[in-house]
N, CA, C and O of each residue as an XYZ file, in Angstrom:
612
protein
N     126.320    128.855     82.548
C     126.484    127.974     83.761
C     127.036    129.117     84.730
O     128.087    129.757     84.699
N     125.523    129.148     85.939
C     126.286    130.020     87.178
C     127.491    129.717     88.145
O     128.340    128.869     87.868
N     127.501    130.131     88.780
C     128.524    130.000     89.967
C     127.980    128.964     90.767
O     126.794    129.047     91.088
N     128.701    127.950     91.158
C     128.622    127.374     91.733
C     127.746    125.603     91.424
O     127.329    124.746     92.203
N     127.779    125.685     90.212
C     127.105    124.727     89.518
C     127.884    123.781     88.957
O     128.871    124.317     88.453
N     127.878    122.711     88.834
C     128.766    121.590     88.320
C     128.288    120.552     87.512
O     127.162    120.195     87.857
N     128.930    119.706     86.184
C     128.758    119.176     85.710
C     127.714    118.148     86.523
O     126.874    117.672     85.759
N     127.637    117.869     87.406
C     127.208    116.073     88.122
C     125.777    117.113     87.758
O     125.141    116.585     86.846
N     125.233    118.216     88.155
C     124.043    118.614     88.476
C     123.226    118.606     87.319
O     122.002    118.548     87.435
N     123.840    118.663     86.098
C     123.491    118.609     84.879
C     123.255    117.365     84.138
O     122.755    117.245     83.019
N     123.623    116.602     84.805
C     123.160    115.127     84.328
C     122.134    114.893     84.306
O     121.409    115.024     85.293
N     121.616    114.340     82.820
C     120.149    113.641     82.895
C     120.064    112.637     84.020
O     121.119    112.033     84.220
N     118.889    112.274     84.921
C     118.258    111.310     85.598
C     118.079    110.340     84.431
O     117.677    110.667     83.314
N     118.548    108.660     84.960
C     117.676    107.940     84.154
C     116.234    107.608     84.230
O     115.790    107.928     85.332
N     115.691    107.286     83.755
C     114.088    107.036     83.773
C     114.152    105.938     84.289
O     114.823    104.927     84.078
N     113.133    106.318     85.228
C     112.893    104.641     85.919
C     112.700    103.085     85.042
O     112.977    101.985     85.520
N     112.299    103.275     84.020
C     111.927    102.272     82.923
C     113.275    101.982     82.654
O     113.628    100.868     83.039
N     114.229    102.755     82.034
C     115.567    101.979     81.942
C     116.330    101.488     83.145
O     116.990    100.456     83.026
N     116.301    102.117     84.266
C     116.404    101.073     85.790
C     115.951    100.089     86.088
O     116.555     99.264     86.773
N     114.420     99.888     85.513
C     114.343     98.916     85.735
C     114.638     97.721     84.700
O     114.490     96.577     85.129
N     115.215     97.983     82.816
C     115.195     97.473     82.288
C     116.457     96.597     82.776
O     116.382     95.396     83.036
N     117.702     97.424     82.867
C     118.937     96.455     83.238
C     119.164     95.857     84.319
O     120.089     95.053     84.437
N     118.161     96.235     85.482
C     117.772     95.510     86.834
C     117.144     93.955     85.988
O     117.585     92.814     86.120
N     116.018     94.423     85.146
C     115.749     92.868     84.857
C     116.713     91.743     84.055
O     116.615     90.516     84.016
N     117.964     92.921     83.255
C     118.974     92.002     82.487
C     119.693     90.916     83.521
O     119.894     89.702     83.514
N     119.990     92.113     84.485
C     120.712     91.452     85.243
C     120.561     90.486     85.994
O     121.291     89.496     85.943
N     119.368     90.654     86.992
C     118.677     89.872     87.357
C     118.339     88.052     86.717
O     118.396     86.901     87.152
N     118.067     88.607     85.746
C     118.036     87.068     84.594
C     119.125     86.589     84.069
O     119.079     85.445     83.617
N     120.577     87.479     83.992
C     121.534     86.836     83.981
C     121.933     86.156     84.817
O     122.315     85.012     84.571
N     121.957     86.817     86.355
C     121.914     85.683     87.668
C     121.679     84.689     87.947
O     122.360     83.796     88.452
N     120.050     84.779     87.452
C     119.346     83.258     87.267
C     120.339     82.482     86.988
O     120.993     81.970     87.897
N     120.625     82.261     85.667
C     121.257     81.497     84.602
C     122.308     81.102     85.487
O     122.170     80.137     86.238
N     123.811     82.095     85.425
C     124.535     81.941     86.089
C     124.221     81.163     88.062
O     125.138     80.342     88.099
N     123.958     81.124     88.565
C     123.363     80.406     89.909
C     122.606     78.667     89.722
O     122.825     77.670     90.409
N     121.590     78.855     88.405
C     121.395     77.774     88.162
C     122.513     76.749     87.513
O     122.611     75.600     87.944
N     123.453     77.305     86.312
C     124.117     76.623     85.934
C     125.402     76.023     87.199
O     126.326     75.226     87.034
N     124.993     76.757     88.391
C     126.257     76.203     89.342
C     125.769     75.231     89.908
O     126.496     74.357     90.379
N     123.878     75.157     90.012
C     123.782     74.505     90.782
C     123.745     73.041     90.093
O     124.066     72.021     90.703
N     123.367     73.059     88.908
C     122.971     72.194     88.293
C     124.284     71.196     88.424
O     124.317     70.090     88.962
N     125.701     72.145     87.565
C     126.565     71.087     88.025
C     127.221     70.830     89.390
O     128.374     70.452     89.600
N     126.252     71.114     90.272
C     126.723     70.440     91.512
C     125.725     69.016     91.948
O     125.915     67.988     92.599
N     124.378     69.731     91.048
C     123.408     68.235     91.358
C     123.988     67.169     90.538
O     123.660     65.991     90.677
N     124.847     67.577     89.688
C     125.266     66.344     88.989
C     126.763     65.661     89.361
O     127.421     64.981     88.574
N     127.131     65.985     90.681
C     128.022     65.587     91.490
C     129.354     66.055     90.794
O     130.441     65.556     91.085
N     129.171     67.210     89.698
C     130.091     67.719     89.353
C     130.689     69.462     89.635
O     130.436     69.922     90.749
N     131.225     70.097     88.934
C     131.581     71.459     89.640
C     131.118     72.343     87.784
O     130.617     71.873     86.762
N     131.448     73.276     88.028
C     131.127     74.607     87.244
C     132.137     74.462     86.265
O     133.128     74.259     86.965
N     132.613     74.433     84.769
C     133.373     74.456     84.161
C     134.336     75.895     83.890
O     133.973     76.659     82.996
N     135.274     76.138     84.510
C     135.911     77.412     84.497
C     136.322     77.573     82.586
O     137.026     76.671     82.131
N     135.989     78.381     81.884
C     135.744     78.759     80.607
C     137.129     78.959     80.387
O     137.642     78.422     79.405
N     137.835     79.676     81.183
C     139.219     80.501     81.037
C     140.192     79.208     81.452
O     141.385     79.507     81.395
N     139.929     77.860     81.849
C     140.956     77.428     82.195
C     141.309     77.025     83.557
O     141.094     77.977     84.307
N     141.792     75.940     84.229
C     142.789     76.358     85.436
C     140.916     75.003     86.525
O     139.912     74.355     86.225
N     141.669     75.411     87.627
C     140.476     74.086     88.325
C     140.233     75.303     89.403
O     140.151     74.762     90.506
N     140.127     76.312     89.498
C     139.600     77.778     90.510
C     137.894     76.745     90.945
O     137.655     76.209     92.028
N     137.080     76.757     89.832
C     135.742     76.722     90.041
C     135.543     74.863     90.764
O     134.612     74.582     91.520
N     136.136     74.286     90.517
C     136.397     73.065     91.249
C     136.449     73.059     92.486
O     135.616     72.594     93.264
N     138.239     74.003     92.905
C     138.326     73.504     93.820
C     137.325     74.201     95.108
O     137.102     73.607     96.163
N     136.687     75.849     94.701
C     135.758     76.292     95.017
C     134.562     75.652     95.008
O     133.843     76.069     95.916
N     133.907     74.545     94.140
C     132.698     74.064     94.195
C     132.614     72.627     95.517
O     131.675     72.285     96.236
N     134.180     72.014     95.378
C     134.525     71.112     96.518
C     134.647     71.680     97.615
O     134.363     70.821     98.449
N     135.034     73.120     98.397
C     135.141     73.529     99.411
C     133.967     73.305    100.423
O     132.804     73.524    100.083
N     134.367     72.771    101.936
C     133.203     72.870    102.866
C     132.346     74.357    102.621
O     131.247     74.462    103.166
N     132.765     75.262    101.962
C     131.998     76.536    101.796
C     131.115     76.806    100.692
O     130.602     77.868    100.338
N     131.015     75.373    100.104
C     130.182     75.880     98.672
C     128.669     75.445     99.140
O     127.688     75.858     98.521
N     128.555     74.577    100.284
C     126.727     74.294    100.608
C     126.329     74.854    102.565
O     126.977     74.789    103.609
N     125.154     75.288    102.249
C     124.998     75.831    103.754
C     123.798     75.207    104.543
O     122.706     75.679    104.225
N     123.793     74.741    105.008
C     122.514     73.383    105.557
C     122.523     72.328    104.878
O     121.499     71.646    104.833
N     123.457     72.017    104.324
C     123.372     70.600    103.014
C     122.651     71.682    101.698
O     121.734     71.109    101.110
N     122.784     72.331    101.466
C     121.749     73.242    100.397
C     123.261     74.316     99.562
O     123.740     75.340    100.049
N     123.632     73.731     98.426
C     124.162     74.349     97.670
C     124.102     75.724     97.634
O     122.958     76.113     97.397
N     125.243     76.965     97.840
C     125.102     77.935     98.125
C     124.338     79.189     96.692
O     124.173     80.402     96.816
N     123.989     78.231     95.333
C     123.665     78.925     94.562
C     122.180     78.208     94.528
O     121.290     78.591     93.768
N     122.076     77.417     95.200
C     120.275     77.800     95.212
C     119.902     78.809     95.986
O     119.228     79.544     95.265
N     119.968     79.265     97.083
C     119.983     80.770     97.660
C     119.934     81.542     96.285
O     118.949     82.155     95.873
N     121.251     81.408     95.581
C     121.356     82.471     94.585
C     120.655     82.567     93.637
O     120.684     83.652     93.056
N     119.759     81.496     93.107
C     118.648     81.465     92.634
C     117.710     82.079     92.701
O     117.374     82.920     91.868
N     117.077     81.770     93.743
C     116.392     82.504     94.825
C     116.269     83.908     95.063
O     115.128     84.360     95.163
N     117.362     84.763     95.183
C     117.717     85.700     95.308
C     117.336     86.628     94.181
O     116.615     87.624     94.123
N     118.113     85.917     93.247
C     118.017     86.813     91.495
C     116.629     86.808     91.429
O     116.014     87.870     91.323
N     115.808     85.236     91.502
C     114.733     85.941     90.967
C     113.546     86.601     91.833
O     112.434     86.886     91.387
N     113.900     86.751     92.884
C     113.113     87.822     93.820
C     113.954     89.128     93.407
O     113.313     90.042     93.925
N     114.784     89.552     92.906
C     115.584     90.830     92.739
C     114.753     90.755     91.185
O     114.135     91.787     90.922
N     114.678     89.630     90.129
C     113.633     89.763     88.684
C     112.535     90.508     88.726
O     112.058     91.275     87.889
N     111.914     89.967     90.603
C     110.440     90.047     90.439
C     110.420     91.519     90.789
O     109.444     92.061     90.273
N     111.106     92.270     91.431
C     111.282     93.427     91.850
C     111.888     94.564     90.704
O     111.431     95.683     90.474
N     112.816     94.038     90.204
C     112.441     94.710     89.010
C     111.253     94.928     87.876
O     111.239     95.753     86.962
N     110.376     94.046     88.180
C     109.444     93.682     87.094
C     108.452     94.512     87.381
O     107.735     94.911     86.463
N     108.170     95.029     89.055
C     107.056     95.944     89.196
C     107.585     97.098     89.698
O     108.648     97.279     90.293
N     106.474     98.068     89.302
C     106.339     99.331     90.048
C     105.920     99.857     91.296
O     104.861     99.519     91.825
N     106.929    100.895     91.917
C     106.133    101.334     92.963
C     107.374    101.260     94.236
O     108.421    100.615     94.180
N     106.794    102.301     95.592
C     108.025    102.081     96.596
C     108.814    100.835     97.227
O     110.016    100.609     97.372
N     107.536    100.050     97.574
C     107.147     98.406     97.615
C     108.586     97.670     97.364
O     109.542     97.378     98.083
N     108.309     97.541     96.202
C     109.564     96.649     95.268
C     111.105     97.601     94.913
O     112.236     97.118     94.857
N     110.702     99.129     94.699
C     111.652     99.666     94.920
C     113.007     99.483     96.156
O     114.234     99.413     96.090
N     111.838     99.454     97.405
C     112.739     99.384     98.258
C     113.194     97.858     98.478
O     114.174     97.677     99.200
N     112.701     97.007     98.040
C     112.443     95.903     98.604
C     113.974     95.600     97.742
O     115.034     95.508     98.360
N     113.903     95.498     96.583
C     114.833     95.615     95.330
C     116.198     96.045     95.795
O     117.124     95.453     95.241
N     116.478     96.827     96.573
C     117.442     97.493     97.278
C     117.769     96.776     98.595
O     118.956     96.649     98.896
N     116.882     96.332     99.345
C     117.870     95.610    100.347
C     118.144     94.246    100.366
O     118.863     93.650    101.168
N     117.239     93.590     99.000
C     117.833     92.163     98.314
C     119.273     92.079     97.536
O     120.180     91.281     97.302
N     118.962     93.141     97.343
C     120.864     93.791     96.651
C     121.767     94.504     97.607
O     122.812     95.040     97.240
N     121.380     94.500     98.723
C     122.426     95.279     99.896
C     122.577     93.595    100.301
O     123.689     93.139    100.035
N     121.627     92.658    100.888
C     122.272     91.995    101.387
C     122.646     91.151    100.538
O     123.398     90.363    101.110
N     122.492     90.826     99.204
C     123.527     89.953     98.163
C     124.860     90.202     98.133
O     125.717     89.354     98.380
N     125.133     91.681     97.748
C     125.995     92.416     97.856
C     126.951     91.888     99.199
O     128.023     91.300     99.050
N     126.429     92.172    100.343
C     127.220     91.609    101.367
C     127.813     90.045    101.433
O     129.001     89.730    101.507
N     126.455     89.001    101.378
C     127.432     88.059    101.220
C     128.090     87.730     99.964
O     128.761     86.704    100.075
N     128.128     88.314     98.683
C     128.930     87.971     98.050
C     130.074     88.362     98.319
O     131.051     87.677     98.016
N     130.202     89.715     99.034
C     131.583     90.159     99.623
C     132.280     89.186    100.619
O     133.432     89.368    101.012
N     131.550     88.209    100.972
C     131.852     87.264    101.922
C     132.180     86.020    101.124
O     133.196     85.340    101.264
N     131.485     85.870    100.524
C     131.918     84.401     99.773
C     133.220     84.789     99.211
O     134.007     83.847     99.305
N     133.839     86.032     98.554
C     135.009     86.638     97.889
C     136.525     86.324     98.939
O     137.654     85.837     98.896
N     135.414     87.103     99.962
C     136.550     86.675    101.174
C     137.029     84.892    100.820
O     137.959     84.493    100.118
N     136.284     84.310    101.387
C     136.196     83.136    101.483
C     136.744     82.784    100.327
O     137.189     81.647    100.483
N     136.926     83.125     99.354
C     137.679     82.337     98.050
C     139.269     82.557     98.145
O     140.098     81.663     97.974
N     139.572     83.993     98.470
C     140.717     84.343     98.128
C     141.700     83.948     99.808
O     142.874     83.579     99.776
N     141.208     84.062    100.631
C     141.704     83.858    101.587
C     141.422     82.412    102.849
O     142.152     82.058    103.775
N     140.233     81.912    102.443
C     140.441     80.625    103.159
C     140.631     79.432    101.875
O     141.614     78.733    101.630
N     139.329     79.496    101.195
C     139.877     78.395     99.598
C     141.047     78.672     99.262
O     141.873     77.956     99.828
N     141.472     79.430     98.561
C     142.901     80.264     98.075
C     142.753     79.915     96.650
O     143.769     79.798     95.964
N     141.455     79.718     96.084
C     140.730     79.166     94.558
C     140.063     80.593     94.136
O     139.838     81.265     95.142
N     139.778     81.078     93.224
C     138.908     81.685     92.515
C     137.947     81.397     91.361
O     138.368     81.701     90.245
N     136.824     80.905     91.438
C     135.814     80.772     90.070
C     135.461     81.268     90.144
O     134.970     81.686     91.192
N     135.348     81.843     88.714
C     134.945     82.762     87.393
C     133.336     83.030     87.321
O     132.646     84.004     87.021
N     133.082     81.721     87.732
C     131.618     81.602     87.788
C     130.935     82.583     89.226
O     129.984     83.364     89.238
N     131.439     82.351     89.832
C     131.566     83.358     91.170
C     131.685     84.999     91.213
O     130.975     85.891     91.678
N     133.037     84.956     90.440
C     133.132     86.513     89.937
C     132.299     87.168     89.098
O     132.442     88.390     89.073
N     131.338     86.619     88.295
C     130.914     87.299     87.267
C     129.431     87.418     88.163
O     128.782     88.440     87.940
N     128.873     86.457     89.139
C     127.689     86.797     90.176
C     128.080     87.745     90.703
O     127.298     88.672     90.911
N     129.930     87.856     91.240
C     129.718     89.082     92.599
C     129.645     90.174     91.891
O     129.282     91.172     92.513
N     130.004     90.357     90.182
C     129.737     91.601     89.518
C     128.938     92.044     89.399
O     128.844     93.270     89.463
N     127.676     91.014     89.096
C     126.270     91.452     88.800
C     125.476     91.462     90.132
O     124.324     91.892     90.076
N     125.820     91.160     90.976
C     125.106     91.608     92.224
C     126.015     93.129     92.494
O     125.354     93.784     93.299
N     126.819     93.611     92.242
C     127.149     94.724     92.810
C     126.547     95.710     91.702
O     126.209     96.804     92.156
N     126.343     95.511     90.265
C     125.638     96.166     89.747
C     123.848     96.339     90.032
O     122.988     97.210     90.167
N     123.944     95.504     90.019
C     122.337     95.032     90.910
C     122.267     95.958     91.740
O     121.773     96.983     91.269
N     122.639     96.022     93.050
C     123.126     97.137     93.909
C     123.033     98.525     93.611
O     122.198     99.311     94.059
N     124.297     98.847     92.527
C     123.876    100.016     92.522
C     123.441    100.718     91.336
O     123.983    101.737     90.907
N     122.274    100.039     90.734
C     121.083     99.505     89.751
C     119.913    100.026     90.752
O     119.399    101.118     90.513
N     119.505     99.295     91.819
C     118.833     99.243     92.937
C     118.862    100.493     93.849
O     117.775    100.822     94.323
N     119.706    101.073     94.096
C     120.239    102.152     94.960
C     120.122    103.286     94.345
O     120.371    104.222     95.105
N     119.826    103.628     93.199
C     120.051    104.578     91.918
C     118.601    104.976     92.055
O     118.142    106.084     92.333
N     117.834    103.583     91.745
C     116.270    103.933     91.660
C     115.573    104.196     92.563
O     114.697    105.023     92.311
N     115.636    103.572     94.151
C     115.607    104.157     95.127
C     115.578    105.119     95.548
O     114.568    105.454     96.168
N     116.519    105.885     95.427
C     117.339    107.317     95.997
C     116.321    108.725     95.005
O     115.955    109.845     95.360
N     116.125    107.831     93.469
C     115.905    108.802     93.017
C     114.250    108.451     92.885
O     113.501    109.415     93.048
N     113.737    107.361     92.649
C     112.271    107.236     92.631
C     111.489    107.214     93.662
O     110.422    107.824     93.601
N     111.919    106.381     95.029
C     110.946    106.267     95.900
C     110.210    107.608     96.391
O     110.668    108.743     96.525
N     109.273    107.242     96.552
C     108.278    108.690     96.826
C     108.044    109.579     95.853
O     107.379    110.555     96.200
N     108.460    109.521     94.524
C     108.495    110.025     93.978
C     106.145    109.255     93.122
O     105.604    108.158     92.987
N     105.813    110.440     92.914
C     104.563    110.300     92.155
C     104.469    109.520     91.344
O     105.251    108.635     91.691
N     103.966    109.208     90.359
C     104.270    107.895     88.944
C     103.501    109.084     87.486
O     103.460    108.686     86.322
């Protein structure tokens, strides 16, 4: 290695197909989690906390769990489906749309996490899992956009 080089410069760029595969997996998993929460709500219940406790029920019963009368998990399903579509498509449009959707999703997820911690004072593990997924989707889509927007096929 020459002067001024660092190990980051020597890292291999991830293939776009790999990034798309990761985003596809994460978005599909997100659809599953959001769908589970929405189904639990539609049956007048709440998601079951696998680790025990009543955090999921407390969050589901809070006034923050619905927006305009619709469970926010339904918006999550729509967002994850759109992210899935962006992951499956090639080109700059889907790359940039995936980044923007993930950015909006991450921002909203941060807001919801704030509500859980400081307003509702309960944490739903399904919401935490969704927050982790949208964070990973944001990172994946950001890398895909930075490396591949404007790149020739």
